[in-house]
Amino acid sequence: METTDDGTGGGAGDELRWRVGERVRALAPRLTEVARFLKEHPEVGHQEYEAQRFLCSVLEEAGFAVERGVAGLPTSFRAEYPPGGGGRPRIAFLAEYDALPEIGHGCGHNLIAAISLGAALALRDEGCGTLVVLGTPAEETTGGKIAMCEAGVFDGLDAAMLVHPGWRTSVGGSSLASHPVEIEFFGRAAHAAAAPEKGINALDALLLTFQAVHALRPRLDPAVRLPGIILDGGTAPNVVPDYTRARFSLRAADARYLEEVVVPAVLDCARGAAQATGCRLEWRFYEPLFLDMRENQVLARLFADEMRHLGYEVQELPPAMRGGSTDVGNVSHRVPAVQPSVAIGDPPPPGHTREFAEATVSEPALRAMLDACTALAVTGARLLHDAGLVQEVWQAWHQGMRESSRTTP
Ligand SMILES: [Zn+2]
Ligand SMILES: [Zn+2]
């Protein structure tokens, strides 16, 4: 045991901070290059070949064993040090690197990649445990981490961590579980003026579905979100529509409540509409289930302590503060996981914009990237050297999983 874990520093803790901080400072030119390169070469989900090539080559140069294309995702990777694996704990840093169409790195995933890469490289010579870097593609679309979870890529890890750039420096909060549904109605076409009685109106079925879903809202948990859009609503006003299609982005605070209550209720609305109009209904999930985020309290505390040590004000968000949905949620149900935020400007531009993409390579953003990298690396170093702390992390994980389903009936 080499560190103090109370976050106040102390002799041994300061030594570790100094050592890790020095390594991140030495890596600064390389990490800046990574952040800039990804920003200049934005690639959308599942197309991130340049990002994969660049990140894997840096890791290979540093002696990591790299496997490309894990879990059937061509642009993913898994890097490990020491090659072949060392002992416990196994600490993973997650690199996202997908961009948004037209906008580029408006979510700042170029910085996530640089921070995680830097943390792993900074800890390479700690001489204990196993370091893993996971390249997790397509966060903005299908959620690459979900397939990686299902393929067992996260099994056996003791911590999975990444830092997301944003408009505030914070830990805590959570995300909504999400399971997007597509609904189709099949009716019968007819002349809408001359012989409407010969038709079966698939648009009526769809409109009734929207009305019924709207009527559901007050019956459900207030955190539930049920936005929907019509993708096919008929072809001509003088033809009874024989085919319509809609998509709903169904979300809830808790995945079980979403699956057991919200999804069946919405499908009942569609079934009722099908029966009322005589249409045939088909439905499917068009994206996988994103689970709600269960941030690990111990990992969050460790990271927050380090950011405060670096002079940052860190907000602690209550679990009820939920953003959108993220595939890190699925990871957090498998292993202890944390995804704090770091502010990259003052004031930072809104996310998912071109302005944000530009801001990711500004001087303040690159400084915040290096600080977040230092805080993440020190958090990892503490775990590597303190088996008791790893145990605490796991206790907090079990506790967090027990507290699940508060909204489940
Ligand atoms: Zn985003
Ligand atoms: Zn993002």
Tab-separated table of C-alpha atoms and ligand atoms in Angstrom:
chain	number	residue	atom	x	y	z
A	1	MET	CA	0.000	0.000	0.000
A	2	GLU	CA	1.568	3.131	-1.234
A	3	THR	CA	-1.094	5.781	-1.175
A	4	THR	CA	-3.536	7.463	1.089
A	5	ASP	CA	-7.069	7.022	-0.184
A	6	ASP	CA	-8.724	9.841	1.679
A	7	GLY	CA	-8.036	12.252	-1.146
A	8	THR	CA	-6.227	14.709	1.077
A	9	GLY	CA	-2.820	13.746	-0.162
A	10	GLY	CA	-0.211	12.907	2.396
A	11	GLY	CA	3.413	11.969	1.772
A	12	ALA	CA	2.999	8.734	-0.181
A	13	GLY	CA	-0.053	10.043	-2.050
A	14	ASP	CA	1.858	13.137	-3.129
A	15	GLU	CA	4.713	11.007	-4.408
A	16	LEU	CA	2.326	9.013	-6.580
A	17	ARG	CA	0.640	12.154	-7.859
A	18	TRP	CA	3.974	13.705	-8.704
A	19	ARG	CA	5.224	10.576	-10.506
A	20	VAL	CA	2.056	10.125	-12.577
A	21	GLY	CA	1.761	13.860	-13.234
A	22	GLU	CA	5.329	13.959	-14.583
A	23	ARG	CA	4.554	11.120	-16.996
A	24	VAL	CA	1.415	12.848	-18.297
A	25	ARG	CA	3.436	16.058	-18.784
A	26	ALA	CA	5.983	14.073	-20.809
A	27	LEU	CA	3.151	12.608	-22.908
A	28	ALA	CA	1.511	15.996	-23.517
A	29	PRO	CA	2.830	16.549	-27.085
A	30	ARG	CA	1.686	13.066	-28.139
A	31	LEU	CA	-1.776	13.416	-26.580
A	32	THR	CA	-2.250	16.841	-28.146
A	33	GLU	CA	-1.318	15.288	-31.487
A	34	VAL	CA	-3.958	12.554	-30.944
A	35	ALA	CA	-6.671	15.103	-30.080
A	36	ARG	CA	-5.798	17.247	-33.124
A	37	PHE	CA	-5.451	14.324	-35.536
A	38	LEU	CA	-8.866	12.895	-34.635
A	39	LYS	CA	-10.425	16.342	-34.858
A	40	GLU	CA	-8.941	16.853	-38.336
A	41	HIS	CA	-10.058	13.359	-39.448
A	42	PRO	CA	-13.609	12.986	-38.110
A	43	GLU	CA	-15.191	9.593	-38.815
A	44	VAL	CA	-18.740	8.529	-37.978
A	45	GLY	CA	-19.644	5.344	-36.093
A	46	HIS	CA	-18.275	2.070	-37.557
A	47	GLN	CA	-16.120	4.038	-40.020
A	48	GLU	CA	-13.409	5.025	-37.534
A	49	TYR	CA	-10.524	3.282	-39.332
A	50	GLU	CA	-8.089	6.211	-39.224
A	51	ALA	CA	-8.720	6.692	-35.498
A	52	GLN	CA	-8.245	2.988	-34.843
A	53	ARG	CA	-5.016	2.935	-36.875
A	54	PHE	CA	-3.569	5.983	-35.108
A	55	LEU	CA	-4.480	4.916	-31.554
A	56	CYS	CA	-3.395	1.301	-32.035
A	57	SER	CA	-0.029	2.345	-33.465
A	58	VAL	CA	0.691	4.588	-30.454
A	59	LEU	CA	-0.216	1.734	-28.092
A	60	GLU	CA	1.870	-0.798	-30.027
A	61	GLU	CA	4.860	1.556	-29.989
A	62	ALA	CA	4.514	1.639	-26.192
A	63	GLY	CA	4.594	-2.171	-25.991
A	64	PHE	CA	0.878	-2.897	-25.572
A	65	ALA	CA	-0.508	-6.046	-27.224
A	66	VAL	CA	-3.289	-4.882	-29.542
A	67	GLU	CA	-6.184	-6.833	-30.996
A	68	ARG	CA	-8.225	-5.024	-33.631
A	69	GLY	CA	-11.870	-5.690	-34.387
A	70	VAL	CA	-13.164	-7.320	-31.177
A	71	ALA	CA	-16.822	-8.338	-30.652
A	72	GLY	CA	-17.433	-8.345	-34.407
A	73	LEU	CA	-16.904	-4.559	-34.608
A	74	PRO	CA	-14.217	-3.878	-37.243
A	75	THR	CA	-13.240	-0.453	-35.816
A	76	SER	CA	-12.978	-1.538	-32.170
A	77	PHE	CA	-9.791	-2.662	-30.441
A	78	ARG	CA	-8.475	-4.073	-27.199
A	79	ALA	CA	-4.963	-3.217	-26.013
A	80	GLU	CA	-3.307	-4.801	-23.013
A	81	TYR	CA	-0.210	-4.299	-20.910
A	82	PRO	CA	1.687	-6.367	-20.044
A	83	PRO	CA	1.046	-8.369	-23.218
A	84	GLY	CA	-0.759	-11.570	-22.311
A	85	GLY	CA	-2.095	-9.933	-19.161
A	86	GLY	CA	-0.654	-9.375	-15.712
A	87	GLY	CA	-2.370	-9.812	-12.381
A	88	ARG	CA	-5.301	-8.031	-10.766
A	89	PRO	CA	-6.532	-5.459	-10.639
A	90	ARG	CA	-7.445	-5.091	-14.308
A	91	ILE	CA	-8.037	-1.436	-15.031
A	92	ALA	CA	-9.611	-0.398	-18.331
A	93	PHE	CA	-9.619	3.016	-19.954
A	94	LEU	CA	-12.275	3.407	-22.639
A	95	ALA	CA	-11.564	5.334	-25.821
A	96	GLU	CA	-14.464	6.674	-27.874
A	97	TYR	CA	-13.571	8.217	-31.230
A	98	ASP	CA	-16.679	8.490	-33.385
A	99	ALA	CA	-17.741	11.876	-34.753
A	100	LEU	CA	-21.101	13.319	-35.791
A	101	PRO	CA	-22.138	13.552	-39.458
A	102	GLU	CA	-21.466	17.059	-40.875
A	103	ILE	CA	-20.410	18.402	-37.455
A	104	GLY	CA	-17.262	16.391	-36.748
A	105	HIS	CA	-16.099	16.029	-33.148
A	106	GLY	CA	-18.955	18.092	-31.708
A	107	CYS	CA	-19.205	15.638	-28.801
A	108	GLY	CA	-15.464	15.790	-28.123
A	109	HIS	CA	-14.759	12.076	-28.440
A	110	ASN	CA	-11.316	13.005	-29.782
A	111	LEU	CA	-10.518	14.187	-26.244
A	112	ILE	CA	-11.999	11.038	-24.647
A	113	ALA	CA	-9.600	8.965	-26.767
A	114	ALA	CA	-6.588	11.132	-25.888
A	115	ILE	CA	-7.384	11.113	-22.143
A	116	SER	CA	-7.819	7.335	-21.949
A	117	LEU	CA	-4.776	6.640	-24.080
A	118	GLY	CA	-2.681	8.989	-21.940
A	119	ALA	CA	-3.848	7.456	-18.658
A	120	ALA	CA	-2.881	3.950	-19.809
A	121	LEU	CA	0.515	5.064	-21.125
A	122	ALA	CA	1.222	6.994	-17.909
A	123	LEU	CA	0.652	3.853	-15.824
A	124	ARG	CA	2.592	1.419	-17.994
A	125	ASP	CA	5.632	1.401	-15.752
A	126	GLU	CA	3.804	1.080	-12.424
A	127	GLY	CA	4.793	-2.582	-12.519
A	128	CYS	CA	1.598	-4.170	-11.220
A	129	GLY	CA	-1.876	-5.166	-12.318
A	130	THR	CA	-3.110	-5.201	-15.903
A	131	LEU	CA	-3.852	-2.162	-18.036
A	132	VAL	CA	-6.469	-2.395	-20.771
A	133	VAL	CA	-7.440	0.197	-23.351
A	134	LEU	CA	-10.718	-0.528	-25.113
A	135	GLY	CA	-11.495	1.223	-28.362
A	136	THR	CA	-15.283	1.450	-28.304
A	137	PRO	CA	-16.748	2.636	-31.623
A	138	ALA	CA	-20.081	4.164	-32.600
A	139	GLU	CA	-21.148	5.662	-29.254
A	140	GLU	CA	-23.409	8.113	-31.086
A	141	THR	CA	-25.319	5.453	-33.022
A	142	THR	CA	-25.570	1.764	-32.175
A	143	GLY	CA	-23.438	1.913	-29.016
A	144	GLY	CA	-20.400	-0.281	-29.673
A	145	LYS	CA	-20.002	-0.989	-25.963
A	146	ILE	CA	-23.292	-2.896	-25.967
A	147	ALA	CA	-21.993	-5.498	-28.432
A	148	MET	CA	-18.685	-5.550	-26.543
A	149	CYS	CA	-20.546	-6.186	-23.265
A	150	GLU	CA	-22.484	-9.039	-24.850
A	151	ALA	CA	-19.269	-10.548	-26.238
A	152	GLY	CA	-17.751	-10.569	-22.719
A	153	VAL	CA	-15.060	-7.962	-23.482
A	154	PHE	CA	-15.646	-6.254	-20.104
A	155	ASP	CA	-15.746	-9.456	-18.044
A	156	GLY	CA	-12.897	-9.785	-15.558
A	157	LEU	CA	-12.215	-6.050	-15.359
A	158	ASP	CA	-12.159	-4.283	-11.984
A	159	ALA	CA	-12.841	-0.802	-13.332
A	160	ALA	CA	-13.843	0.774	-16.642
A	161	MET	CA	-13.269	4.523	-16.870
A	162	LEU	CA	-13.428	7.420	-19.299
A	163	VAL	CA	-13.823	11.186	-19.054
A	164	HIS	CA	-16.266	13.061	-21.296
A	165	PRO	CA	-15.591	16.703	-22.191
A	166	GLY	CA	-18.517	19.026	-21.600
A	167	TRP	CA	-19.665	22.298	-20.146
A	168	ARG	CA	-19.005	21.498	-16.493
A	169	THR	CA	-16.603	19.468	-14.404
A	170	SER	CA	-18.699	16.939	-12.537
A	171	VAL	CA	-19.160	13.427	-11.247
A	172	GLY	CA	-22.388	11.569	-10.515
A	173	GLY	CA	-25.717	11.857	-12.263
A	174	SER	CA	-26.992	9.023	-14.394
A	175	SER	CA	-28.473	8.355	-17.804
A	176	LEU	CA	-31.807	7.058	-19.018
A	177	ALA	CA	-32.317	3.504	-20.195
A	178	SER	CA	-33.417	3.605	-23.816
A	179	HIS	CA	-34.965	1.079	-26.197
A	180	PRO	CA	-36.050	2.538	-29.527
A	181	VAL	CA	-39.050	0.875	-31.188
A	182	GLU	CA	-40.250	0.947	-34.787
A	183	ILE	CA	-43.937	0.374	-35.486
A	184	GLU	CA	-45.460	-0.455	-38.895
A	185	PHE	CA	-49.104	-0.721	-39.914
A	186	PHE	CA	-50.296	-2.570	-42.991
A	187	GLY	CA	-53.763	-1.692	-44.356
A	188	ARG	CA	-55.356	-1.707	-47.803
A	189	ALA	CA	-55.184	1.013	-50.452
A	190	ALA	CA	-58.345	2.376	-52.061
A	191	HIS	CA	-59.571	5.536	-53.778
A	192	ALA	CA	-59.967	7.895	-50.853
A	193	ALA	CA	-62.894	9.768	-52.443
A	194	ALA	CA	-64.585	7.249	-54.737
A	195	ALA	CA	-64.377	4.101	-52.592
A	196	PRO	CA	-62.940	4.754	-49.107
A	197	GLU	CA	-65.014	1.873	-47.745
A	198	LYS	CA	-62.818	-0.535	-49.710
A	199	GLY	CA	-59.674	0.631	-47.930
A	200	ILE	CA	-58.083	-0.045	-44.555
A	201	ASN	CA	-56.428	3.128	-43.368
A	202	ALA	CA	-52.945	2.559	-41.946
A	203	LEU	CA	-52.550	6.258	-41.142
A	204	ASP	CA	-55.573	6.144	-38.853
A	205	ALA	CA	-53.896	3.306	-36.968
A	206	LEU	CA	-50.733	5.339	-36.580
A	207	LEU	CA	-52.520	8.514	-35.455
A	208	LEU	CA	-54.546	6.530	-32.904
A	209	THR	CA	-51.272	5.056	-31.633
A	210	PHE	CA	-49.827	8.536	-31.080
A	211	GLN	CA	-52.985	9.616	-29.240
A	212	ALA	CA	-52.970	6.532	-27.044
A	213	VAL	CA	-49.253	6.935	-26.266
A	214	HIS	CA	-49.907	10.552	-25.335
A	215	ALA	CA	-52.665	9.399	-22.957
A	216	LEU	CA	-50.212	6.998	-21.317
A	217	ARG	CA	-47.879	9.697	-20.050
A	218	PRO	CA	-49.617	10.608	-16.765
A	219	ARG	CA	-49.796	6.917	-15.822
A	220	LEU	CA	-46.048	6.412	-16.062
A	221	ASP	CA	-43.050	7.411	-13.970
A	222	PRO	CA	-42.285	11.126	-14.578
A	223	ALA	CA	-38.771	10.316	-15.833
A	224	VAL	CA	-40.233	8.356	-18.780
A	225	ARG	CA	-39.746	9.887	-22.236
A	226	LEU	CA	-41.859	8.784	-25.216
A	227	PRO	CA	-40.946	10.981	-28.208
A	228	GLY	CA	-41.946	9.620	-31.610
A	229	ILE	CA	-41.909	10.611	-35.263
A	230	ILE	CA	-43.771	9.460	-38.380
A	231	LEU	CA	-41.460	8.174	-41.112
A	232	ASP	CA	-44.092	6.943	-43.573
A	233	GLY	CA	-47.561	8.472	-43.481
A	234	GLY	CA	-49.014	7.678	-46.878
A	235	THR	CA	-48.180	8.701	-50.424
A	236	ALA	CA	-51.091	10.780	-51.750
A	237	PRO	CA	-54.114	12.348	-50.074
A	238	ASN	CA	-56.504	10.741	-52.562
A	239	VAL	CA	-55.289	7.229	-51.704
A	240	VAL	CA	-56.175	5.460	-48.472
A	241	PRO	CA	-52.706	4.809	-46.973
A	242	ASP	CA	-51.938	1.082	-46.942
A	243	TYR	CA	-48.613	1.419	-45.118
A	244	THR	CA	-47.337	3.671	-42.309
A	245	ARG	CA	-44.291	3.606	-40.078
A	246	ALA	CA	-43.191	5.436	-36.925
A	247	ARG	CA	-40.272	5.346	-34.538
A	248	PHE	CA	-40.426	5.953	-30.807
A	249	SER	CA	-37.419	6.640	-28.591
A	250	LEU	CA	-38.660	5.024	-25.370
A	251	ARG	CA	-36.695	5.951	-22.261
A	252	ALA	CA	-36.991	5.470	-18.505
A	253	ALA	CA	-34.858	5.878	-15.412
A	254	ASP	CA	-34.592	2.133	-14.994
A	255	ALA	CA	-34.114	-0.563	-17.638
A	256	ARG	CA	-36.420	-3.069	-15.957
A	257	TYR	CA	-39.249	-0.573	-15.700
A	258	LEU	CA	-38.677	0.320	-19.343
A	259	GLU	CA	-38.826	-3.308	-20.470
A	260	GLU	CA	-41.594	-4.526	-18.159
A	261	VAL	CA	-43.904	-1.519	-18.125
A	262	VAL	CA	-43.161	1.134	-20.738
A	263	VAL	CA	-42.476	-0.975	-23.839
A	264	PRO	CA	-45.498	-3.302	-23.299
A	265	ALA	CA	-47.760	-0.294	-22.643
A	266	VAL	CA	-46.686	1.416	-25.880
A	267	LEU	CA	-47.124	-1.815	-27.837
A	268	ASP	CA	-50.615	-2.208	-26.333
A	269	CYS	CA	-51.433	1.247	-27.713
A	270	ALA	CA	-50.363	0.065	-31.168
A	271	ARG	CA	-52.252	-3.223	-30.838
A	272	GLY	CA	-55.396	-1.374	-29.796
A	273	ALA	CA	-55.044	0.934	-32.796
A	274	ALA	CA	-54.561	-2.051	-35.103
A	275	GLN	CA	-57.707	-3.662	-33.774
A	276	ALA	CA	-59.727	-0.464	-34.028
A	277	THR	CA	-58.787	0.063	-37.681
A	278	GLY	CA	-58.409	-3.498	-38.934
A	279	CYS	CA	-54.716	-3.015	-39.776
A	280	ARG	CA	-51.956	-5.503	-39.251
A	281	LEU	CA	-49.195	-4.425	-36.866
A	282	GLU	CA	-45.509	-5.247	-37.011
A	283	TRP	CA	-42.896	-3.879	-34.636
A	284	ARG	CA	-39.212	-4.263	-33.818
A	285	PHE	CA	-36.470	-2.723	-31.733
A	286	TYR	CA	-34.328	-0.847	-34.253
A	287	GLU	CA	-31.487	-0.164	-31.809
A	288	PRO	CA	-30.254	-2.217	-28.850
A	289	LEU	CA	-31.265	-1.623	-25.240
A	290	PHE	CA	-29.129	1.084	-23.633
A	291	LEU	CA	-29.099	0.489	-19.879
A	292	ASP	CA	-29.261	3.283	-17.300
A	293	MET	CA	-25.895	4.447	-15.964
A	294	ARG	CA	-24.906	3.333	-12.448
A	295	GLU	CA	-21.853	5.431	-11.753
A	296	ASN	CA	-19.478	3.815	-9.268
A	297	GLN	CA	-19.392	6.046	-6.197
A	298	VAL	CA	-15.857	5.156	-5.126
A	299	LEU	CA	-14.352	5.716	-8.577
A	300	ALA	CA	-16.264	9.000	-8.817
A	301	ARG	CA	-14.930	10.142	-5.445
A	302	LEU	CA	-11.330	9.252	-6.352
A	303	PHE	CA	-11.527	11.141	-9.641
A	304	ALA	CA	-13.215	14.164	-8.053
A	305	ASP	CA	-10.501	14.303	-5.360
A	306	GLU	CA	-7.794	14.401	-8.027
A	307	MET	CA	-9.525	17.112	-10.063
A	308	ARG	CA	-9.934	19.208	-6.908
A	309	HIS	CA	-6.265	18.671	-6.151
A	310	LEU	CA	-5.557	20.146	-9.602
A	311	GLY	CA	-7.598	23.222	-8.686
A	312	TYR	CA	-10.943	22.377	-10.306
A	313	GLU	CA	-14.348	22.934	-8.802
A	314	VAL	CA	-16.149	19.620	-9.151
A	315	GLN	CA	-19.949	19.414	-9.023
A	316	GLU	CA	-21.478	16.278	-7.533
A	317	LEU	CA	-24.695	15.570	-9.394
A	318	PRO	CA	-27.502	13.580	-7.747
A	319	PRO	CA	-28.409	10.243	-9.421
A	320	ALA	CA	-31.811	11.700	-10.314
A	321	MET	CA	-30.083	14.144	-12.660
A	322	ARG	CA	-30.220	12.237	-15.912
A	323	GLY	CA	-28.839	13.307	-19.207
A	324	GLY	CA	-29.549	11.400	-22.383
A	325	SER	CA	-28.575	7.790	-22.818
A	326	THR	CA	-25.124	6.244	-23.211
A	327	ASP	CA	-23.691	2.812	-23.882
A	328	VAL	CA	-21.471	3.309	-20.819
A	329	GLY	CA	-24.680	2.466	-18.921
A	330	ASN	CA	-24.438	-1.132	-20.162
A	331	VAL	CA	-20.805	-1.283	-19.034
A	332	SER	CA	-21.782	-0.014	-15.569
A	333	HIS	CA	-24.135	-2.986	-15.118
A	334	ARG	CA	-21.245	-5.406	-15.798
A	335	VAL	CA	-18.313	-3.880	-13.929
A	336	PRO	CA	-17.573	-0.804	-11.814
A	337	ALA	CA	-17.623	2.130	-14.228
A	338	VAL	CA	-17.326	5.886	-14.125
A	339	GLN	CA	-17.748	8.637	-16.696
A	340	PRO	CA	-17.083	12.045	-15.155
A	341	SER	CA	-17.168	15.263	-17.197
A	342	VAL	CA	-14.535	17.922	-17.614
A	343	ALA	CA	-15.326	21.475	-18.734
A	344	ILE	CA	-13.321	22.487	-21.799
A	345	GLY	CA	-13.898	26.207	-22.024
A	346	ASP	CA	-15.226	29.231	-20.248
A	347	PRO	CA	-17.987	29.332	-21.251
A	348	PRO	CA	-17.930	26.134	-23.332
A	349	PRO	CA	-20.085	26.075	-26.470
A	350	PRO	CA	-23.144	23.801	-26.549
A	351	GLY	CA	-22.488	20.129	-27.333
A	352	HIS	CA	-23.096	18.526	-30.744
A	353	THR	CA	-22.186	21.729	-32.590
A	354	ARG	CA	-19.333	22.748	-34.921
A	355	GLU	CA	-18.321	25.338	-32.324
A	356	PHE	CA	-17.791	22.578	-29.779
A	357	ALA	CA	-15.697	20.605	-32.282
A	358	GLU	CA	-13.477	23.681	-32.780
A	359	ALA	CA	-13.251	24.249	-29.029
A	360	THR	CA	-11.864	20.734	-28.419
A	361	VAL	CA	-8.460	21.831	-29.746
A	362	SER	CA	-8.352	25.258	-28.059
A	363	GLU	CA	-5.677	25.934	-25.461
A	364	PRO	CA	-8.079	25.679	-22.469
A	365	ALA	CA	-9.529	22.404	-23.823
A	366	LEU	CA	-6.099	20.840	-24.298
A	367	ARG	CA	-5.132	21.918	-20.779
A	368	ALA	CA	-8.351	20.397	-19.393
A	369	MET	CA	-7.606	17.224	-21.381
A	370	LEU	CA	-4.181	16.876	-19.732
A	371	ASP	CA	-5.594	17.585	-16.262
A	372	ALA	CA	-8.380	15.047	-16.727
A	373	CYS	CA	-5.788	12.572	-17.987
A	374	THR	CA	-3.676	13.164	-14.859
A	375	ALA	CA	-6.699	12.743	-12.549
A	376	LEU	CA	-7.772	9.575	-14.354
A	377	ALA	CA	-4.267	8.119	-14.299
A	378	VAL	CA	-3.798	8.844	-10.577
A	379	THR	CA	-7.201	7.219	-9.927
A	380	GLY	CA	-5.970	4.158	-11.826
A	381	ALA	CA	-2.639	4.183	-9.989
A	382	ARG	CA	-4.377	4.203	-6.616
A	383	LEU	CA	-6.329	1.121	-7.613
A	384	LEU	CA	-3.222	-0.647	-8.913
A	385	HIS	CA	-1.473	-0.219	-5.575
A	386	ASP	CA	-4.330	-0.737	-3.146
A	387	ALA	CA	-6.262	-4.018	-3.128
A	388	GLY	CA	-8.467	-2.707	-0.301
A	389	LEU	CA	-9.577	0.176	-2.478
A	390	VAL	CA	-10.473	-2.215	-5.304
A	391	GLN	CA	-12.576	-4.145	-2.814
A	392	GLU	CA	-14.332	-0.904	-1.833
A	393	VAL	CA	-15.041	-0.247	-5.516
A	394	TRP	CA	-16.685	-3.664	-5.838
A	395	GLN	CA	-18.726	-3.168	-2.657
A	396	ALA	CA	-20.038	0.100	-4.073
A	397	TRP	CA	-20.893	-1.700	-7.336
A	398	HIS	CA	-22.921	-4.383	-5.537
A	399	GLN	CA	-24.675	-1.692	-3.531
A	400	GLY	CA	-25.494	0.274	-6.686
A	401	MET	CA	-26.930	-2.807	-8.383
A	402	ARG	CA	-29.079	-3.612	-5.329
A	403	GLU	CA	-30.520	-0.131	-5.402
A	404	SER	CA	-31.818	-0.874	-8.888
A	405	SER	CA	-35.428	-0.945	-9.876
A	406	ARG	CA	-36.692	1.622	-7.410
A	407	THR	CA	-39.273	2.526	-9.988
A	408	THR	CA	-40.086	-1.077	-10.836
A	409	PRO	CA	-43.600	-2.036	-9.756
B	1	ZN	ZN	-22.752	12.935	-28.196
B	2	ZN	ZN	-20.336	11.901	-26.327
